């Protein structure tokens, strides 16, 4: 079972209209927990992939990760969702190929359940390649960018 962005939006819409304060959804592929906070928002969520699906896009991402050159790492999203390369429409991207980054430098944002989660570079280095497009729905194992490590 693959949830689309529209599926997730529909689930959140149903929860907004319900009296429930928590939702736990678990399949063979993922586990998702949502908790209602004050003011009608959903402030906490956890999402974990339990098993890798046989998805061709995921297979390509794994091949990209497996083909990493020595001294490079793959930057992956912290959770699945819609990947944005810029903080807002029309703004400059967080990084470009050749950008020098620190471990805490935001290289993008992943929107999940109406929450924006920044994606840190995770290490010091230079962005060598960008694999995910702005507005693309990405899985947790998707390689967003390749970072060449620097001391």
Short mmCIF file of C-alpha atoms in Angstrom, two decimals:
data_model
loop_
_atom_site.label_atom_id
_atom_site.label_comp_id
_atom_site.label_asym_id
_atom_site.label_seq_id
_atom_site.Cartn_x
_atom_site.Cartn_y
_atom_site.Cartn_z
CA UNK A 1 0.00 0.00 0.00
CA UNK A 2 1.42 3.38 -1.00
CA UNK A 3 -0.11 6.48 0.51
CA UNK A 4 -0.24 9.45 -1.78
CA UNK A 5 -0.11 13.03 -0.63
CA UNK A 6 -3.85 13.25 -1.28
CA UNK A 7 -4.44 10.15 0.89
CA UNK A 8 -2.54 11.74 3.77
CA UNK A 9 -4.41 15.04 3.35
CA UNK A 10 -7.71 13.16 3.44
CA UNK A 11 -6.70 11.34 6.64
CA UNK A 12 -5.74 14.62 8.31
CA UNK A 13 -9.02 16.18 7.15
CA UNK A 14 -11.00 13.31 8.69
CA UNK A 15 -9.03 13.62 11.93
CA UNK A 16 -9.64 17.37 12.06
CA UNK A 17 -13.38 16.69 11.98
CA UNK A 18 -13.24 13.90 14.58
CA UNK A 19 -13.10 13.93 18.38
CA UNK A 20 -10.05 11.63 18.43
CA UNK A 21 -6.80 12.96 19.83
CA UNK A 22 -4.48 10.31 18.46
CA UNK A 23 -4.19 8.11 15.40
CA UNK A 24 -1.90 5.12 15.04
CA UNK A 25 -1.65 3.54 11.64
CA UNK A 26 0.66 0.61 11.00
CA UNK A 27 1.21 -1.42 7.84
CA UNK A 28 3.94 -3.77 6.65
CA UNK A 29 5.75 -0.76 5.20
CA UNK A 30 5.34 2.01 7.75
CA UNK A 31 4.12 3.09 11.16
CA UNK A 32 2.50 6.48 11.62
CA UNK A 33 1.39 8.19 14.85
CA UNK A 34 -0.40 11.56 14.95
CA UNK A 35 -1.39 13.43 18.09
CA UNK A 36 -3.72 16.41 18.33
CA UNK A 37 -2.39 19.52 20.08
CA UNK A 38 -4.12 22.67 21.24
CA UNK A 39 -5.64 25.13 18.75
CA UNK A 40 -6.70 22.33 16.41
CA UNK A 41 -3.24 21.50 15.09
CA UNK A 42 -1.29 18.29 14.84
CA UNK A 43 2.05 18.96 16.46
CA UNK A 44 3.64 15.57 16.82
CA UNK A 45 4.09 12.79 14.36
CA UNK A 46 6.28 9.76 13.97
CA UNK A 47 6.74 7.85 10.82
CA UNK A 48 8.94 4.83 10.39
CA UNK A 49 9.48 2.48 7.50
CA UNK A 50 9.40 -1.07 8.76
CA UNK A 51 10.43 -2.71 5.48
CA UNK A 52 11.72 -1.52 2.13
CA UNK A 53 9.08 -1.74 -0.58
CA UNK A 54 9.79 -3.11 -4.03
CA UNK A 55 9.42 0.34 -5.56
CA UNK A 56 11.38 1.15 -8.75
CA UNK A 57 11.96 4.76 -7.63
CA UNK A 58 13.29 3.51 -4.31
CA UNK A 59 15.49 1.00 -6.13
CA UNK A 60 17.01 3.86 -8.15
CA UNK A 61 17.63 5.83 -4.95
CA UNK A 62 19.31 2.81 -3.36
CA UNK A 63 21.47 2.34 -6.44
CA UNK A 64 22.52 5.98 -6.21
CA UNK A 65 23.38 5.49 -2.53
CA UNK A 66 25.24 2.26 -3.26
CA UNK A 67 27.24 3.92 -6.05
CA UNK A 68 28.64 6.63 -3.82
CA UNK A 69 32.22 7.53 -4.46
CA UNK A 70 34.63 7.39 -1.53
CA UNK A 71 34.44 10.62 0.45
CA UNK A 72 30.79 11.28 -0.40
CA UNK A 73 27.55 10.69 1.47
CA UNK A 74 23.91 10.67 0.43
CA UNK A 75 21.62 13.20 2.08
CA UNK A 76 18.20 11.66 2.67
CA UNK A 77 14.98 13.14 4.07
CA UNK A 78 14.13 12.56 7.74
CA UNK A 79 10.67 11.36 6.71
CA UNK A 80 8.60 10.99 3.58
CA UNK A 81 6.79 13.98 2.22
CA UNK A 82 7.04 16.74 -0.35
CA UNK A 83 10.58 18.04 -0.80
CA UNK A 84 11.15 21.75 -1.34
CA UNK A 85 14.52 23.21 -2.30
CA UNK A 86 13.59 26.77 -1.29
CA UNK A 87 12.00 28.27 1.85
CA UNK A 88 9.07 29.69 -0.17
CA UNK A 89 7.89 29.89 -3.78
CA UNK A 90 10.08 32.20 -5.82
CA UNK A 91 12.88 32.25 -3.24
CA UNK A 92 16.41 31.13 -3.99
CA UNK A 93 17.14 27.46 -3.23
CA UNK A 94 18.77 26.67 0.10
CA UNK A 95 21.78 25.21 -1.74
CA UNK A 96 23.06 24.61 -5.26
CA UNK A 97 25.71 22.28 -6.66
CA UNK A 98 28.99 23.64 -5.32
CA UNK A 99 27.52 25.15 -2.14
CA UNK A 100 29.68 24.68 0.95
CA UNK A 101 27.63 23.41 3.89
CA UNK A 102 28.06 22.70 7.60
CA UNK A 103 26.37 19.77 9.35
CA UNK A 104 23.42 21.92 10.45
CA UNK A 105 22.96 23.78 7.17
CA UNK A 106 19.40 23.33 5.85
CA UNK A 107 19.55 21.92 2.33
CA UNK A 108 15.76 21.75 1.92
CA UNK A 109 12.40 21.21 3.58
CA UNK A 110 10.13 18.17 3.66
CA UNK A 111 6.44 18.91 4.20
CA UNK A 112 4.51 16.14 5.88
CA UNK A 113 1.06 16.48 7.41
CA UNK A 114 1.17 20.26 7.02
CA UNK A 115 4.41 20.41 9.01
CA UNK A 116 7.65 21.72 7.51
CA UNK A 117 10.72 19.74 8.53
CA UNK A 118 14.12 21.09 7.61
CA UNK A 119 16.64 18.69 6.12
CA UNK A 120 20.16 19.29 7.45
CA UNK A 121 23.26 18.47 5.41
CA UNK A 122 24.43 16.21 8.25
CA UNK A 123 28.12 16.79 7.61
CA UNK A 124 30.58 19.42 6.43
CA UNK A 125 31.23 19.45 2.71
CA UNK A 126 30.29 20.59 -0.77
CA UNK A 127 27.02 19.72 -2.51
CA UNK A 128 28.12 17.58 -5.45
CA UNK A 129 24.78 16.56 -6.99
CA UNK A 130 21.07 17.25 -6.50
CA UNK A 131 18.81 14.28 -7.25
CA UNK A 132 15.38 15.42 -5.96
CA UNK A 133 13.34 18.07 -7.71
CA UNK A 134 11.51 20.92 -6.01
CA UNK A 135 7.97 19.80 -5.12
CA UNK A 136 8.74 16.10 -5.58
CA UNK A 137 7.17 13.57 -3.21
CA UNK A 138 10.06 11.68 -1.62
CA UNK A 139 10.33 8.52 0.46
CA UNK A 140 12.68 8.27 3.44
CA UNK A 141 15.29 6.30 1.49
CA UNK A 142 15.30 8.73 -1.45
CA UNK A 143 18.67 10.32 -2.09
CA UNK A 144 18.07 14.06 -2.18
CA UNK A 145 21.65 15.20 -2.70
CA UNK A 146 25.21 13.92 -2.73
CA UNK A 147 27.64 15.66 -0.40
CA UNK A 148 31.43 15.51 -0.87
CA UNK A 149 32.87 15.49 2.64
CA UNK A 150 35.43 18.07 3.70
CA UNK A 151 37.43 18.25 6.94
#
